[in-house]
Tab-separated table of C-alpha atoms in Angstrom:
chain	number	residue	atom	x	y	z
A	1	UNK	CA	194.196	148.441	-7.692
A	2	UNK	CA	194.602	152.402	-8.214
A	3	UNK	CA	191.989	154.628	-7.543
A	4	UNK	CA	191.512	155.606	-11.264
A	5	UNK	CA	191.103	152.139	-11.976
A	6	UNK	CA	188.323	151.955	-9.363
A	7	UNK	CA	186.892	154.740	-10.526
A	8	UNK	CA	186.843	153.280	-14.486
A	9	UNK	CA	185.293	149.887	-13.296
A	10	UNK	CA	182.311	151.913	-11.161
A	11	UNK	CA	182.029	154.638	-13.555
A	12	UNK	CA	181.527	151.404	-16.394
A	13	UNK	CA	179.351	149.324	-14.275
A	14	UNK	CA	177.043	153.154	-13.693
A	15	UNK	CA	177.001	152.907	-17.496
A	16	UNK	CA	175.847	149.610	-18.185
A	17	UNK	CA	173.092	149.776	-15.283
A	18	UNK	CA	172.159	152.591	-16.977
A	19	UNK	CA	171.392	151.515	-20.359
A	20	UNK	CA	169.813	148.441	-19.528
A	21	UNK	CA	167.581	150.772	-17.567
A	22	UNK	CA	166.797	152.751	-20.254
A	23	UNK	CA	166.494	149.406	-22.368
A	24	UNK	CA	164.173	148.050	-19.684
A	25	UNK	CA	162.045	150.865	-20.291
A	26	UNK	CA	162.315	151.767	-23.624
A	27	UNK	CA	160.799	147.808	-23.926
A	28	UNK	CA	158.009	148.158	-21.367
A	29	UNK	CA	156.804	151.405	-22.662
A	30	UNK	CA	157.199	150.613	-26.666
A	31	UNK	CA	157.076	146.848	-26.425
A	32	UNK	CA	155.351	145.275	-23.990
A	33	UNK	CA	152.669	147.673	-23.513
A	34	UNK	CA	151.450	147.464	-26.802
A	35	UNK	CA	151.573	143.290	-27.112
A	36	UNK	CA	148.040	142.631	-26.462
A	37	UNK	CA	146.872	139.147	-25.759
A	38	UNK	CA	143.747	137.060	-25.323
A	39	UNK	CA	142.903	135.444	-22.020
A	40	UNK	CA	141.037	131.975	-22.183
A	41	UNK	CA	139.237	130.624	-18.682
A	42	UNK	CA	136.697	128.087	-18.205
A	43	UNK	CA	134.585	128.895	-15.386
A	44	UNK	CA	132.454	125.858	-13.597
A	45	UNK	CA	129.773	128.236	-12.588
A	46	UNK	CA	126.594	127.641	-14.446
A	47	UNK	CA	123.664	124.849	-13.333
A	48	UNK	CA	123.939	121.651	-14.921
A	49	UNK	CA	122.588	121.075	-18.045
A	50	UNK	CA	123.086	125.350	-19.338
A	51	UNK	CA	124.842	125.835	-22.538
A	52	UNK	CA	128.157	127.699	-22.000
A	53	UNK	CA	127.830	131.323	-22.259
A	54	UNK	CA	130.729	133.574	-23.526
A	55	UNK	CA	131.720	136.982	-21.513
A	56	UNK	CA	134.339	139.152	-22.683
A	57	UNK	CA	135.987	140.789	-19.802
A	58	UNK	CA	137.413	144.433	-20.693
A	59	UNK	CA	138.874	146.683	-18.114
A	60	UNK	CA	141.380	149.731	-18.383
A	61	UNK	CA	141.275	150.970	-21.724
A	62	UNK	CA	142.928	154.541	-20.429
A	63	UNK	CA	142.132	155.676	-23.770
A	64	UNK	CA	144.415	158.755	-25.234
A	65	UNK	CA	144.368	159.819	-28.522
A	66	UNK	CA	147.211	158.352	-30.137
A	67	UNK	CA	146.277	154.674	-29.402
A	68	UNK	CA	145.644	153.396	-32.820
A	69	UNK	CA	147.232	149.575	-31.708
A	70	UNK	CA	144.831	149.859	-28.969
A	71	UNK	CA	142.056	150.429	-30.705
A	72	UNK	CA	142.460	147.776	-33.911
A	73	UNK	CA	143.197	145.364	-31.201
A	74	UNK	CA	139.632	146.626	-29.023
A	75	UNK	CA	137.886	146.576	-32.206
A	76	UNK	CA	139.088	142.886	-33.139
A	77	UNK	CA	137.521	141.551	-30.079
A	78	UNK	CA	134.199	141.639	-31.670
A	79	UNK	CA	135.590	138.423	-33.907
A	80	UNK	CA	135.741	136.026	-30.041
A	81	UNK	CA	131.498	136.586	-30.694
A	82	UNK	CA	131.045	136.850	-26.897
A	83	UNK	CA	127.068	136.702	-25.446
A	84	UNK	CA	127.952	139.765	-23.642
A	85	UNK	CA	130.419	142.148	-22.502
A	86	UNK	CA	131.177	143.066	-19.255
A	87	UNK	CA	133.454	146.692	-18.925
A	88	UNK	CA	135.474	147.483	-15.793
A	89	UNK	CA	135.602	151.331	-16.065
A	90	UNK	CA	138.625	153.549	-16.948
A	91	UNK	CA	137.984	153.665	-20.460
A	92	UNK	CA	139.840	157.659	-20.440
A	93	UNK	CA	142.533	158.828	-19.981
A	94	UNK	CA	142.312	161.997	-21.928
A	95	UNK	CA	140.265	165.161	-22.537
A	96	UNK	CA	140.413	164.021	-25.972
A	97	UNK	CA	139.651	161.063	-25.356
A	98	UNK	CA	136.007	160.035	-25.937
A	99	UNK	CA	136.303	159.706	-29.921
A	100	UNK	CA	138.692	157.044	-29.485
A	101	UNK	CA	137.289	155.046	-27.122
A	102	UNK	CA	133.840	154.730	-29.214
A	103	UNK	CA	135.899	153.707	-31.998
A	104	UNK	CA	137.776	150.979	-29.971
A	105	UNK	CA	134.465	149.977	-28.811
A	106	UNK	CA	132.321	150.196	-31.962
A	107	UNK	CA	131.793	146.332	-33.013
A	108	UNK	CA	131.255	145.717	-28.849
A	109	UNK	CA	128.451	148.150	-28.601
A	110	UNK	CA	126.371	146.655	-31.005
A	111	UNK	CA	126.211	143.408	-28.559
A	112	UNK	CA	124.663	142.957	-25.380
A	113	UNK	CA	126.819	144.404	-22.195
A	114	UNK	CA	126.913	145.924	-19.451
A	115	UNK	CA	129.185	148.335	-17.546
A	116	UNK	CA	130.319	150.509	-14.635
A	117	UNK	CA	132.801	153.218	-14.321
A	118	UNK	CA	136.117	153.867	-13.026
A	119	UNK	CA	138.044	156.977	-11.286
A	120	UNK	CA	139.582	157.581	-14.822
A	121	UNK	CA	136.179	158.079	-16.752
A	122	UNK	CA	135.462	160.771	-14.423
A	123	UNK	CA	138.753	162.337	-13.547
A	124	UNK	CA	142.099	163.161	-15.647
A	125	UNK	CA	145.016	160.918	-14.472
A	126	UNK	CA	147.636	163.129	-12.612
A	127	UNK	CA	151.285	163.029	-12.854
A	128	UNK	CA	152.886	160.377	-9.642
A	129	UNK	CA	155.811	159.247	-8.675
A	130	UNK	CA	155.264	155.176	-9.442
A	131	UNK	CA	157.023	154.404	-6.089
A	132	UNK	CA	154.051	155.686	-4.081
A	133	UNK	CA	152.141	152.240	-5.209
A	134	UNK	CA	154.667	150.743	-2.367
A	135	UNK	CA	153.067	152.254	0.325
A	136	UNK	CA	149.404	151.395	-0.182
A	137	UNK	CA	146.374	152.412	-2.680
A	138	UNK	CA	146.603	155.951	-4.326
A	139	UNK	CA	144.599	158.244	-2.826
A	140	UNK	CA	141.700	158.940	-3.707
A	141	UNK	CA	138.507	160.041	-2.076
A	142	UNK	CA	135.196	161.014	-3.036
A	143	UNK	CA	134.652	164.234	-1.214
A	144	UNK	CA	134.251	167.381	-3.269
A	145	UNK	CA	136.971	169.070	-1.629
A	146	UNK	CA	139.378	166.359	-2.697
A	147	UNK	CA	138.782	166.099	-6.208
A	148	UNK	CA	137.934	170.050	-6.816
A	149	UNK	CA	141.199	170.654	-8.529
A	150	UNK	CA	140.619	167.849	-10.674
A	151	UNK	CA	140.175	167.666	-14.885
A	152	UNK	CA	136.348	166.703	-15.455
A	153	UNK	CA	136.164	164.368	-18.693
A	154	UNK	CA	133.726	163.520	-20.785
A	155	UNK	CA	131.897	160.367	-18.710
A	156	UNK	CA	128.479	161.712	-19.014
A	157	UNK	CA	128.751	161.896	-22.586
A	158	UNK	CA	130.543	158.937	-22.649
A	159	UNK	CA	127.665	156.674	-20.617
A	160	UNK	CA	125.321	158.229	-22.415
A	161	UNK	CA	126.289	156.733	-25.799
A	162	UNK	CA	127.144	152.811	-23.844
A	163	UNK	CA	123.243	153.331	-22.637
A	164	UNK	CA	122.202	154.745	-26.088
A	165	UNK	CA	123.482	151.655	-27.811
A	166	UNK	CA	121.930	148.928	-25.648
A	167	UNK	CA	124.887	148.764	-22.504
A	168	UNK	CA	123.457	148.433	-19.403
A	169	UNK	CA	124.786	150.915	-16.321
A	170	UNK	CA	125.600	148.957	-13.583
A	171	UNK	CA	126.886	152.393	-10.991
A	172	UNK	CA	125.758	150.905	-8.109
A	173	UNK	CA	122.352	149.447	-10.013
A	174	UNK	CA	121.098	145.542	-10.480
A	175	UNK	CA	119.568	144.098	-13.871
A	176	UNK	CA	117.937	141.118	-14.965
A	177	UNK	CA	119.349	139.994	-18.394
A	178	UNK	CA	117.827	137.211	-20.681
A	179	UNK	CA	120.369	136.730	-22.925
A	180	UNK	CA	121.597	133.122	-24.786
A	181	UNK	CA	119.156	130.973	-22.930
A	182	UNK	CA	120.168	132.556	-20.104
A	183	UNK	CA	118.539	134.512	-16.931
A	184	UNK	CA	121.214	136.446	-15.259
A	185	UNK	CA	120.925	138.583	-12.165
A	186	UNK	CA	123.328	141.708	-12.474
A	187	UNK	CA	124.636	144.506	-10.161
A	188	UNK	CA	127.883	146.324	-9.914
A	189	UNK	CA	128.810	149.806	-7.899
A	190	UNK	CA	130.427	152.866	-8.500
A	191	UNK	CA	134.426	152.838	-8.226
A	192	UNK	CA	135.267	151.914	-4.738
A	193	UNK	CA	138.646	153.571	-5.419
A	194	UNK	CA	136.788	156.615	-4.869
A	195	UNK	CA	134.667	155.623	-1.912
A	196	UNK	CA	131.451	155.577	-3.880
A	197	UNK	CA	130.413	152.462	-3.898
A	198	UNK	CA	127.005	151.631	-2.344
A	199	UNK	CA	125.960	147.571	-3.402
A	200	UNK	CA	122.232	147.395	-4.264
A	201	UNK	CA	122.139	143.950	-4.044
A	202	UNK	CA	120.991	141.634	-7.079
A	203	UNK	CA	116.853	142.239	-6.715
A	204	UNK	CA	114.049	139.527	-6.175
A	205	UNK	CA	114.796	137.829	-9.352
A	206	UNK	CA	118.544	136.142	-8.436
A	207	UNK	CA	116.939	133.110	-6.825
A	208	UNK	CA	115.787	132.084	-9.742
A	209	UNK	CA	118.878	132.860	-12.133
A	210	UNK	CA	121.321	130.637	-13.710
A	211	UNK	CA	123.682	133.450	-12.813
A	212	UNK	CA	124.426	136.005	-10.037
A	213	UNK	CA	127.042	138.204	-11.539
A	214	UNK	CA	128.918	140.877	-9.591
A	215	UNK	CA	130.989	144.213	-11.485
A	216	UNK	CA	133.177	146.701	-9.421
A	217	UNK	CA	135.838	148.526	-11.356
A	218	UNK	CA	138.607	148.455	-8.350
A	219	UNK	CA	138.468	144.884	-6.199
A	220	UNK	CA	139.193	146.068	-2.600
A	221	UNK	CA	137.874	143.306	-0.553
A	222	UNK	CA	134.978	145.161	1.510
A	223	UNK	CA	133.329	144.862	-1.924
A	224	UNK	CA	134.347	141.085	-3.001
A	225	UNK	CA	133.109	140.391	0.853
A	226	UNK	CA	129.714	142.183	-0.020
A	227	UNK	CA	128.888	140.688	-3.043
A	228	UNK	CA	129.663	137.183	-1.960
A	229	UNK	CA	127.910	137.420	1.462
A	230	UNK	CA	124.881	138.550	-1.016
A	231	UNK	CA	125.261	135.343	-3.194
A	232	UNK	CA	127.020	136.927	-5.707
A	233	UNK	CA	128.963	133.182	-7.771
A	234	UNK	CA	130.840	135.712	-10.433
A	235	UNK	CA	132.812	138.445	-9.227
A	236	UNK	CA	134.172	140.679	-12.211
A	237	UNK	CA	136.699	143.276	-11.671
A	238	UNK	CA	139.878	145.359	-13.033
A	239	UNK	CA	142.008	148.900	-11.863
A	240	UNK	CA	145.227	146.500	-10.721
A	241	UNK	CA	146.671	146.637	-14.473
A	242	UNK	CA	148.319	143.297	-12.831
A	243	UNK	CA	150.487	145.061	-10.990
A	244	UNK	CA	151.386	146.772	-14.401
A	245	UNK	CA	155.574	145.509	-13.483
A	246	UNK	CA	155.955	142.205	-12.415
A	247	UNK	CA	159.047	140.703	-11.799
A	248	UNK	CA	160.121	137.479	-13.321
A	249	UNK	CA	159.692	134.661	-10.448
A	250	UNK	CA	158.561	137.010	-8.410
A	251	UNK	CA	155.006	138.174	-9.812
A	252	UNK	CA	153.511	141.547	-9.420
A	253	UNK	CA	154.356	143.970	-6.539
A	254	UNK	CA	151.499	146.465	-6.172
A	255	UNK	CA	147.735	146.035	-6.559
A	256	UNK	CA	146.670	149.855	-6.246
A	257	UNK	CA	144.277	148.183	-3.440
A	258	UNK	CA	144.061	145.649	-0.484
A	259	UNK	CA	144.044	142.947	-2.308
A	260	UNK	CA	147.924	141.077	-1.842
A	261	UNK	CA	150.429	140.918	-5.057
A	262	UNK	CA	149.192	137.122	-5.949
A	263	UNK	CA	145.511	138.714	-6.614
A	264	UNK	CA	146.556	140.963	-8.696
A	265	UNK	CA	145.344	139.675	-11.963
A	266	UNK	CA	143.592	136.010	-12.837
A	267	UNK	CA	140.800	133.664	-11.583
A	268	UNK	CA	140.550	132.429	-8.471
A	269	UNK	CA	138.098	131.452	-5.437
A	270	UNK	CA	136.773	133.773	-2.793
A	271	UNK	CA	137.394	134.597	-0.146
A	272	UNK	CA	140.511	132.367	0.972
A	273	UNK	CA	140.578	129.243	2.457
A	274	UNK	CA	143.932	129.010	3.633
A	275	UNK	CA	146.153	132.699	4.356
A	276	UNK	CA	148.313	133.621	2.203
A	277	UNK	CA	146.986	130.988	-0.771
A	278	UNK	CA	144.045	131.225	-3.580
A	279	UNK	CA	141.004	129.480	-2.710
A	280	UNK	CA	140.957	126.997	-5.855
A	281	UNK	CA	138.198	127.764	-8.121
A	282	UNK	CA	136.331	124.211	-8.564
A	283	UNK	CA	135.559	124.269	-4.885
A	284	UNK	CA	134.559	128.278	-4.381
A	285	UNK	CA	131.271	129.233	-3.901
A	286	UNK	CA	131.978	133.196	-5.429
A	287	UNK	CA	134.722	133.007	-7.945
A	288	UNK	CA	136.416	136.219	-9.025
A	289	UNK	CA	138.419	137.448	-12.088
A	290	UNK	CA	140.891	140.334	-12.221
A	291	UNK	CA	141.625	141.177	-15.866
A	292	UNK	CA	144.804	142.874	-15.998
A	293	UNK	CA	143.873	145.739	-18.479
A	294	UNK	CA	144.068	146.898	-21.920
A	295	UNK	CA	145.685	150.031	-20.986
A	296	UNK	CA	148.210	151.183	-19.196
A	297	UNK	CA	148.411	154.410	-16.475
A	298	UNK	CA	148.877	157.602	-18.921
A	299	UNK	CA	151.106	158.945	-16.400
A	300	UNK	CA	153.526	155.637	-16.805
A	301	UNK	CA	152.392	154.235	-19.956
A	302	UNK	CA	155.231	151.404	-19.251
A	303	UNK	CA	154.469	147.544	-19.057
A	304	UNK	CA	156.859	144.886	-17.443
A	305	UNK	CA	156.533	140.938	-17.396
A	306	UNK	CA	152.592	142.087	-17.474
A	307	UNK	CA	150.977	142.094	-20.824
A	308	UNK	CA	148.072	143.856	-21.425
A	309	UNK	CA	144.905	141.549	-21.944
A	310	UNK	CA	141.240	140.995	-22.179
A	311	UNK	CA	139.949	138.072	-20.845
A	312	UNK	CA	137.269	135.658	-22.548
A	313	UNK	CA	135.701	133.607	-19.951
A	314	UNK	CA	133.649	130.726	-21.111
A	315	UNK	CA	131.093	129.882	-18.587
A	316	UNK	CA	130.399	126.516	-18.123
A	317	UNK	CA	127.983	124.249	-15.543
A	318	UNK	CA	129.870	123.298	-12.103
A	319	UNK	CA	130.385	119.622	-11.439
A	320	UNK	CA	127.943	120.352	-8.384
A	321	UNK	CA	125.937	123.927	-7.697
């Protein structure tokens, strides 16, 4: 074979790789990141004889001013008629992006829920180079030094109104809730993605709950270990996006945090049982949920065999608990 023909068969094959490239993300950016869905779990984790109680699970809105799909599809979660809402944190992702994000959460505000905050609510995103997710969790640290070149949003404005319509702050703060025939014990922390986190355990009242219910908006496990050493049954958490690209067979291949690829998104028990395998839920004494996100990073708005999703978890009473 000649050399120009050579060069015609590598310069075609450079071609094609590169269109279905661009396809690839001209699909995960337009496409996929936009084609919402609704995630259904049953969760064995109330005591026998307790009527089921809906949650609606909502992480990772990354709100920016253009998301009208985003926000019809926010608003329409009102219509699932959950007892209460639980939100993950990283509702931003904007300067300008407060107004939307009370508009996408309008019809949820005017229900009972509670909520903690993520990096994003307090910080712009900044521009990265998506590879970096290969080498561990973005950095991101707490000091002052670190995050004094950083764009301030609007969070104080933005927990103000969640607290002035009946949401309860969870940064690093426990609750009791009576809610749907329900006593629930409550606590979350602030994002542990920024080293704030401080667990203030559940208070004197979670020995007497139907519920101990745990919120954290980024799932590294010195905080799953916490709240299940402190009795914690429902662990509720988001910042993974699922890995945001997954690839088919494969799965996801980052988490943004220590947890591995498989826990990147879903239900499952804590902590393992056996390496390298989810502890099956029907068994676990803390169960946890990773929602997957709304939202995508602003930076890489793109989406890839990982839908965006909230999750409506329907708990029920465990066989034995």
């Amino acid at each position: 074979m000649t050399s120009a023909k050579l060069w015609r068969r590598f310069a075609g094959a450079t071609a094609v790789t590169a269109v279905a490239g661009v396809a690839s993300l001209a699909y995960g950016a337009c496409l996929e990141a936009r084609w919402f869905k609704i995630r259904h779990e049953q969760v064995p984790v109330l005591p026998a004889g307790r009527p089921r109680l809906r949650v609606l699970h909502i992480a990772d809105l990354h709100m920016v001013p253009s998301n009208r799909a985003k926000i019809d599809f926010t608003r329409s979660l009102a219509e699932l008629e959950p007892d209460l809402v639980v939100n993950i944190g990283d509702n931003l992702g904007h300067r300008d992006g407060l107004k939307p994000v009370l508009d996408a959460l309008g019809p949820l505000l005017d229900l009972p829920g509670v909520f903690v905050p993520g990096s994003n609510d307090y910080f712009a995103p900044q521009p990265a180079n998506p590879l970096k997710y290969f080498r561990g969790p973005s950095s991101q640290h707490g000091s002052a030094a670190h995050l004094a070149d950083r764009e301030v949003l609007p969070y104080r404005e933005l927990f103000s109104e969640f607290e002035h319509r009946g949401w309860v702050n969870l940064t690093n703060a426990h609750h009791d809730l009576h809610l749907a025939r329900h006593r629930l014990a409550v606590a979350g922390t602030d994002d542990p993605h920024l080293d704030r986190d401080r667990w203030p355990g559940f208070g004197s009242q979670a020995r007497t709950a139907d519920l101990t219910l745990g919120v954290t908006h980024a799932p590294y496990t010195r905080v799953l270990d916490t709240m299940a050493a402190d009795g914690a049954q429902l662990i509720l958490a988001g910042h993974t996006h699922g890995g945001q690209i997954a690839l088919p067979v494969v799965g996801p291949l980052v988490t943004n945090c220590d947890l591995p690829p498989r826990q990147a998104a879903g239900l499952f028990g804590w902590p393992d049982l056996v390496p390298g395998r989810n502890a099956p839920v029907e068994s676990a004494t803390t169960i946890v949920n990773i929602s997957a996100g709304i939202g995508a990073a602003p930076k890489v708005p793109v989406r890839f065999a990982c839908r965006p999703e909230a999750v409506v978890l329907d708990l029920i009473p465990a066989v034995s608990r």
